[in-house]
PDB file of C-alpha atoms in Angstrom:
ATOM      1  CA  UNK A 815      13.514 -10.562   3.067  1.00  0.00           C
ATOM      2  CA  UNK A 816      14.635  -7.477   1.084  1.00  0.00           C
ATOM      3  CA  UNK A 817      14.657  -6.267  -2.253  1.00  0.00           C
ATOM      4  CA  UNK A 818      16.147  -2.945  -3.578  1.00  0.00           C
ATOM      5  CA  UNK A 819      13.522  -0.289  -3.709  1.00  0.00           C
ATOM      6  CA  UNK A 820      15.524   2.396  -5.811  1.00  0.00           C
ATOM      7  CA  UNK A 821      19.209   2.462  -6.261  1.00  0.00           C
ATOM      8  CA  UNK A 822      19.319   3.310  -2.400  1.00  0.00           C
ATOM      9  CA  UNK A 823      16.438   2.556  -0.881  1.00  0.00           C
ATOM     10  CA  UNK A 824      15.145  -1.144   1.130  1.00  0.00           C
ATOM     11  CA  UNK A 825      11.748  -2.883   0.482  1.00  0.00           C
ATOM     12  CA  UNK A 826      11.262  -4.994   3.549  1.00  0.00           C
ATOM     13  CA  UNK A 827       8.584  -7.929   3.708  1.00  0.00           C
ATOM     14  CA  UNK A 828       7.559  -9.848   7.112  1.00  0.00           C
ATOM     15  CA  UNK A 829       6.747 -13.183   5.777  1.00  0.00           C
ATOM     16  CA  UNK A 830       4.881 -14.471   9.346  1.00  0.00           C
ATOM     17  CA  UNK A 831       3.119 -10.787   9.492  1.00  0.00           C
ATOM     18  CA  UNK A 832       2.389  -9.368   5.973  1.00  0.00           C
ATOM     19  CA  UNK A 833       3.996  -6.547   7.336  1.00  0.00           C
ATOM     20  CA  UNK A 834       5.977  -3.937   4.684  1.00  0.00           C
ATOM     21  CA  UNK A 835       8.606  -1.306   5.168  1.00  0.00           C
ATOM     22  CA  UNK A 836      10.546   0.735   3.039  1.00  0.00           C
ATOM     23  CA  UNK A 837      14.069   2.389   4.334  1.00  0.00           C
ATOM     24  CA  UNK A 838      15.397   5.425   2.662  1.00  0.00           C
ATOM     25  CA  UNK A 839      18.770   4.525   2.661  1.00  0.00           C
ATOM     26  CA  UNK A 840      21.930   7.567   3.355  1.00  0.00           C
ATOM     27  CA  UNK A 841      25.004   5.449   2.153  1.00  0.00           C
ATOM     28  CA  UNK A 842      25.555   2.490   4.799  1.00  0.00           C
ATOM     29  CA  UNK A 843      22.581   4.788   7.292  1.00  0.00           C
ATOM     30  CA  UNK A 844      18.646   4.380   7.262  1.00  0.00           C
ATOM     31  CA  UNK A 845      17.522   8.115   6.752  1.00  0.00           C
ATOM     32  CA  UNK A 846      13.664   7.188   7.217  1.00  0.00           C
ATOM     33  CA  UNK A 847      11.931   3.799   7.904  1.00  0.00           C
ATOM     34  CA  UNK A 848       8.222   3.567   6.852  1.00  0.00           C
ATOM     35  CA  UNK A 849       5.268   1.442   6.864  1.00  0.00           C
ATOM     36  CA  UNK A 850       3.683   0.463   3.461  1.00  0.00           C
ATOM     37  CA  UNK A 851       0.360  -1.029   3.050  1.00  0.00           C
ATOM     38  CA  UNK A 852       0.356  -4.742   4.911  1.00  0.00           C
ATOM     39  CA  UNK A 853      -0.627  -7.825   2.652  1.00  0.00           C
ATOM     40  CA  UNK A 854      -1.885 -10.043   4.954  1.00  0.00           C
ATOM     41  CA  UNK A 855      -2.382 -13.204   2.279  1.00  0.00           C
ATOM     42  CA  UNK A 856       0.849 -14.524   3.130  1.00  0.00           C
ATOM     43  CA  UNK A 857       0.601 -16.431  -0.176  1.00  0.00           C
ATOM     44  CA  UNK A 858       1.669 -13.527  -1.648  1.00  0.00           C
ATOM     45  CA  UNK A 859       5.592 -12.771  -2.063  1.00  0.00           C
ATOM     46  CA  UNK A 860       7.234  -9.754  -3.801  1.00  0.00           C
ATOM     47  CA  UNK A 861       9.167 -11.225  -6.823  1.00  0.00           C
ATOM     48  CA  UNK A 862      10.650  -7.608  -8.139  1.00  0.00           C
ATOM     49  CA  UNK A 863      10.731  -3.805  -8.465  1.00  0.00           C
ATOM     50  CA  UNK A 864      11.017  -1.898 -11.533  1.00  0.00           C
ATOM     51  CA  UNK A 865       9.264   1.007 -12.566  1.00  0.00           C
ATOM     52  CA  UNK A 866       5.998  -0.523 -14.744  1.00  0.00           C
ATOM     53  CA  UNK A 867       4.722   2.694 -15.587  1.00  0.00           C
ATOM     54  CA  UNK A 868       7.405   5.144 -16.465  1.00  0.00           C
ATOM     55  CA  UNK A 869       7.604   7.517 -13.620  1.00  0.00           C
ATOM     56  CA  UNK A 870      10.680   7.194 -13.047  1.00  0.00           C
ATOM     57  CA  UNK A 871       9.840   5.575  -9.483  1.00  0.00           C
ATOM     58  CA  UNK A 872      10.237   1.492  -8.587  1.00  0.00           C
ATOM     59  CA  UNK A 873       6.990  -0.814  -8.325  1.00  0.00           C
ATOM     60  CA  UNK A 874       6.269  -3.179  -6.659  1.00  0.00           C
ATOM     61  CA  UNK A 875       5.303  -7.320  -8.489  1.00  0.00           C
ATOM     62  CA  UNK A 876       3.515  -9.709  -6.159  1.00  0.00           C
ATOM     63  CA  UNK A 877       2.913 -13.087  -7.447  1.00  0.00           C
ATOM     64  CA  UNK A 878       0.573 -15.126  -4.868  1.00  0.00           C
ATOM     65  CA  UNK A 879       2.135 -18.790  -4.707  1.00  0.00           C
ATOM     66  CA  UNK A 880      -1.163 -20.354  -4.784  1.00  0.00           C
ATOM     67  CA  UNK A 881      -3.571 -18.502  -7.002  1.00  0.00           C
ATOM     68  CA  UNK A 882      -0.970 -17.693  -9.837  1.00  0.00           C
ATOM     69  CA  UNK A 883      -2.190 -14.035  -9.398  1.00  0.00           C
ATOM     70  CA  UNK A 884       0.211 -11.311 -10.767  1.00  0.00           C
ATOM     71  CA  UNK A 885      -0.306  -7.596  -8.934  1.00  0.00           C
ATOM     72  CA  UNK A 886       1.517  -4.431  -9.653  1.00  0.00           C
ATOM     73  CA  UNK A 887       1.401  -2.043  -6.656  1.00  0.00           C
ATOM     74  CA  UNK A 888       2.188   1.493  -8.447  1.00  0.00           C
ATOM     75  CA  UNK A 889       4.238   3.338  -6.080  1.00  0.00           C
ATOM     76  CA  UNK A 890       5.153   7.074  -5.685  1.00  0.00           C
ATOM     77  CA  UNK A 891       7.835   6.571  -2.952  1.00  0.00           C
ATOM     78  CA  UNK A 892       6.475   4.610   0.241  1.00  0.00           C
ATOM     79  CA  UNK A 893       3.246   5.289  -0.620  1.00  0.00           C
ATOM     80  CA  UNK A 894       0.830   2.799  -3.038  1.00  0.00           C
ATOM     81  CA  UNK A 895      -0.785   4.345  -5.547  1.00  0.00           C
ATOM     82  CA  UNK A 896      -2.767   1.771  -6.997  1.00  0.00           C
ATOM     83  CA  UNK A 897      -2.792  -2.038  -7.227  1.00  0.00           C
ATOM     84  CA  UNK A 898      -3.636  -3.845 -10.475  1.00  0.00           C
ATOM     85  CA  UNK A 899      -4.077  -7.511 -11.438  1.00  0.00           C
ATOM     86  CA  UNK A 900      -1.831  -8.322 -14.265  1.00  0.00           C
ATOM     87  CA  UNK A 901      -3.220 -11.359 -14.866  1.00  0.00           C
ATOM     88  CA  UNK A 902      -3.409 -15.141 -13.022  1.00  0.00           C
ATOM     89  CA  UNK A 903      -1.047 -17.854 -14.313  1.00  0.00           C
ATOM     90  CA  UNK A 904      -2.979 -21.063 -13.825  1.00  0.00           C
ATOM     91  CA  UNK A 905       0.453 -22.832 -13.904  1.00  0.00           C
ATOM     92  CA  UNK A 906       2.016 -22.611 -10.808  1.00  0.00           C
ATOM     93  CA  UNK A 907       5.195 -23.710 -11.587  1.00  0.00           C
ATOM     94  CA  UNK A 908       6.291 -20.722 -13.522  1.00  0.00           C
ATOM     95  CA  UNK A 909       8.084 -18.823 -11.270  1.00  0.00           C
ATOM     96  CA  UNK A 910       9.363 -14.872 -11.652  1.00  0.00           C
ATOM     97  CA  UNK A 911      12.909 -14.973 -11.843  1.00  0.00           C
ATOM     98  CA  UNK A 912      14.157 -11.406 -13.128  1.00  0.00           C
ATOM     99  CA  UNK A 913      12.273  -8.108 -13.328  1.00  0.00           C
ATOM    100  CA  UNK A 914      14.154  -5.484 -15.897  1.00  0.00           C
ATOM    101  CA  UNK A 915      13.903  -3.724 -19.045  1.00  0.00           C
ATOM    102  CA  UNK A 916      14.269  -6.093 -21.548  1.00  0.00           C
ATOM    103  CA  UNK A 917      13.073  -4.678 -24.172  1.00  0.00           C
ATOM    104  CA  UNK A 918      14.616  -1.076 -23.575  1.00  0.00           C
ATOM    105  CA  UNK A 919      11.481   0.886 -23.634  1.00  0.00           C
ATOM    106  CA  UNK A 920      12.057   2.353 -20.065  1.00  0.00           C
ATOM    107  CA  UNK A 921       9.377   0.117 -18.969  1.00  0.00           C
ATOM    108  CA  UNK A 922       9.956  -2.890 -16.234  1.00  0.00           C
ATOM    109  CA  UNK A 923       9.365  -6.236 -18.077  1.00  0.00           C
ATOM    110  CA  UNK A 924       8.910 -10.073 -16.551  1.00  0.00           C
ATOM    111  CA  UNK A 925      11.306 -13.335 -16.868  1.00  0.00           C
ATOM    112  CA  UNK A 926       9.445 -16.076 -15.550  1.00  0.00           C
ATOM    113  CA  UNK A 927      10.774 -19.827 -15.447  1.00  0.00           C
ATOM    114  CA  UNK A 928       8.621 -22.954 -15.266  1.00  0.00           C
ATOM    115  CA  UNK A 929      10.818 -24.663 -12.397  1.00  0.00           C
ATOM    116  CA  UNK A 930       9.765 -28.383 -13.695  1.00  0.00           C
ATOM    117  CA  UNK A 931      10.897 -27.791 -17.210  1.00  0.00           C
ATOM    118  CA  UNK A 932      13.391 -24.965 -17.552  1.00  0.00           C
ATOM    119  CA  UNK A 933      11.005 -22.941 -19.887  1.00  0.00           C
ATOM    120  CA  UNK A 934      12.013 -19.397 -19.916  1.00  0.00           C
ATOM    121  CA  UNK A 935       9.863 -16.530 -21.252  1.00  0.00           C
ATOM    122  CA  UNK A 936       9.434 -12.779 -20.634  1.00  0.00           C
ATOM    123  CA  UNK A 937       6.657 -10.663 -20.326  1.00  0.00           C
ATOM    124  CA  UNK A 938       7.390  -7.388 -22.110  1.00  0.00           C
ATOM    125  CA  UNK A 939       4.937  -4.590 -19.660  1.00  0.00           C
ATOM    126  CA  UNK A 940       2.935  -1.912 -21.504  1.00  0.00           C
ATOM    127  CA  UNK A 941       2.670  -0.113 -17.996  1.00  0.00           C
ATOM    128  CA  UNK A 942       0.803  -2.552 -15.723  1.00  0.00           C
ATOM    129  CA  UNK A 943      -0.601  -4.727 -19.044  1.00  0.00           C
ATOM    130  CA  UNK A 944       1.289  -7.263 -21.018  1.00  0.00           C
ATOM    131  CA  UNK A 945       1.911  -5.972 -24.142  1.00  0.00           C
ATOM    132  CA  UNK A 946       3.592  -8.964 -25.531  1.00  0.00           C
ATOM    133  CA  UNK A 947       4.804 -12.990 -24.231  1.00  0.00           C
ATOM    134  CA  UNK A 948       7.799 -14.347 -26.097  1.00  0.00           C
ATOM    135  CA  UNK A 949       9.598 -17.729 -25.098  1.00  0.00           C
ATOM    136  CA  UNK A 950      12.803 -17.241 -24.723  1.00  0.00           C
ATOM    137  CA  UNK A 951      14.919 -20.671 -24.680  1.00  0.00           C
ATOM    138  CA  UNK A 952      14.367 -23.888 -22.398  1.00  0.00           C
ATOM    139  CA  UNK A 953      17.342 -24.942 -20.230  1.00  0.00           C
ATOM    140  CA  UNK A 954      16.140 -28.854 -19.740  1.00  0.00           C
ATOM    141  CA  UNK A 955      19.415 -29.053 -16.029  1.00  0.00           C
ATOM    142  CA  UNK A 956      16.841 -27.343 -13.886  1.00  0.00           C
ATOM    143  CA  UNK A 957      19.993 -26.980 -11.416  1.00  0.00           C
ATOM    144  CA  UNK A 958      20.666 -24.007 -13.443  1.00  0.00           C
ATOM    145  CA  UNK A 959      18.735 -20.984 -12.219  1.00  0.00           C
ATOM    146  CA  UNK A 960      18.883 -17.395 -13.222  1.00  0.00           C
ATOM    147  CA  UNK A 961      21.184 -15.050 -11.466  1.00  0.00           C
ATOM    148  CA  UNK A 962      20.219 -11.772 -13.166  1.00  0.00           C
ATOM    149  CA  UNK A 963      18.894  -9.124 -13.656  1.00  0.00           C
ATOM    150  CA  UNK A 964      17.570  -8.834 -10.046  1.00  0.00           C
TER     151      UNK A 964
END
């Protein structure tokens, strides 16, 4: 699986290892391939990058499939900075389906989706805190699923 890192770079997950790499992309050619710290919990799956705290550098949002726990890695390029728990969502069946700046503060925010229900609501980020939950709508045709932001 990939996910864009920055507007050129790759985030790369190994979902059998807990393996992570990043590639610094050159147009269509990988200028540098790294290691990032390994998650081994393979309950964990990166649901987004945007940058949480303002640095002007992508982060990485982990959301662990069984817990409900929500972690922010703070990045500065390949390398972690810190990780922090957002917070657990006992609920399982919201799911993080766009990470962007909804609000327009510069700050990465959260879209989640219970996947049962079609509840939508977003997460607006005070760096790696929520500052604020609002529901959004409810869109009952769970065949429907959000396309973007991604």
């Amino acid at each position: 699986m990939w996910v864009t890192l920055t507007a050129t770079d790759l985030f790369w997950r190994n979902a059998a290892t807990g393996e992570n790499v990043v590639w610094r992309m050159n147009g269509a050619s990988i200028a540098l391939a790294s290691s990032t710290t390994t998650v081994s919990n393979l309950n964990y799956k990166v649901v987004g990058l945007g940058d949480v705290n303002g640095d002007s550098k992508a982060d990485v949002f982990w959301w662990n499939q069984s817990t409900g726990d929500v972690v922010v890695w703070l990045m500065n390029g390949v390398t972690l900075t810190s990780a922090t728990l957002i917070t657990t969502v006992s609920d399982t069946n919201y799911h993080v389906e766009a990470v962007a700046d909804f609000d327009g503060d510069g700050v990465a925010d959260l879209m989640w989706r219970k996947v049962t229900t079609g509840e939508t609501v977003v997460w607006l980020m005070n760096g790696p805190a929520i500052k604020q939950g609002a529901f959004v709508t409810t869109v009952n045709d769970v065949n429907w699923q959000i396309a973007g932001p991604r």
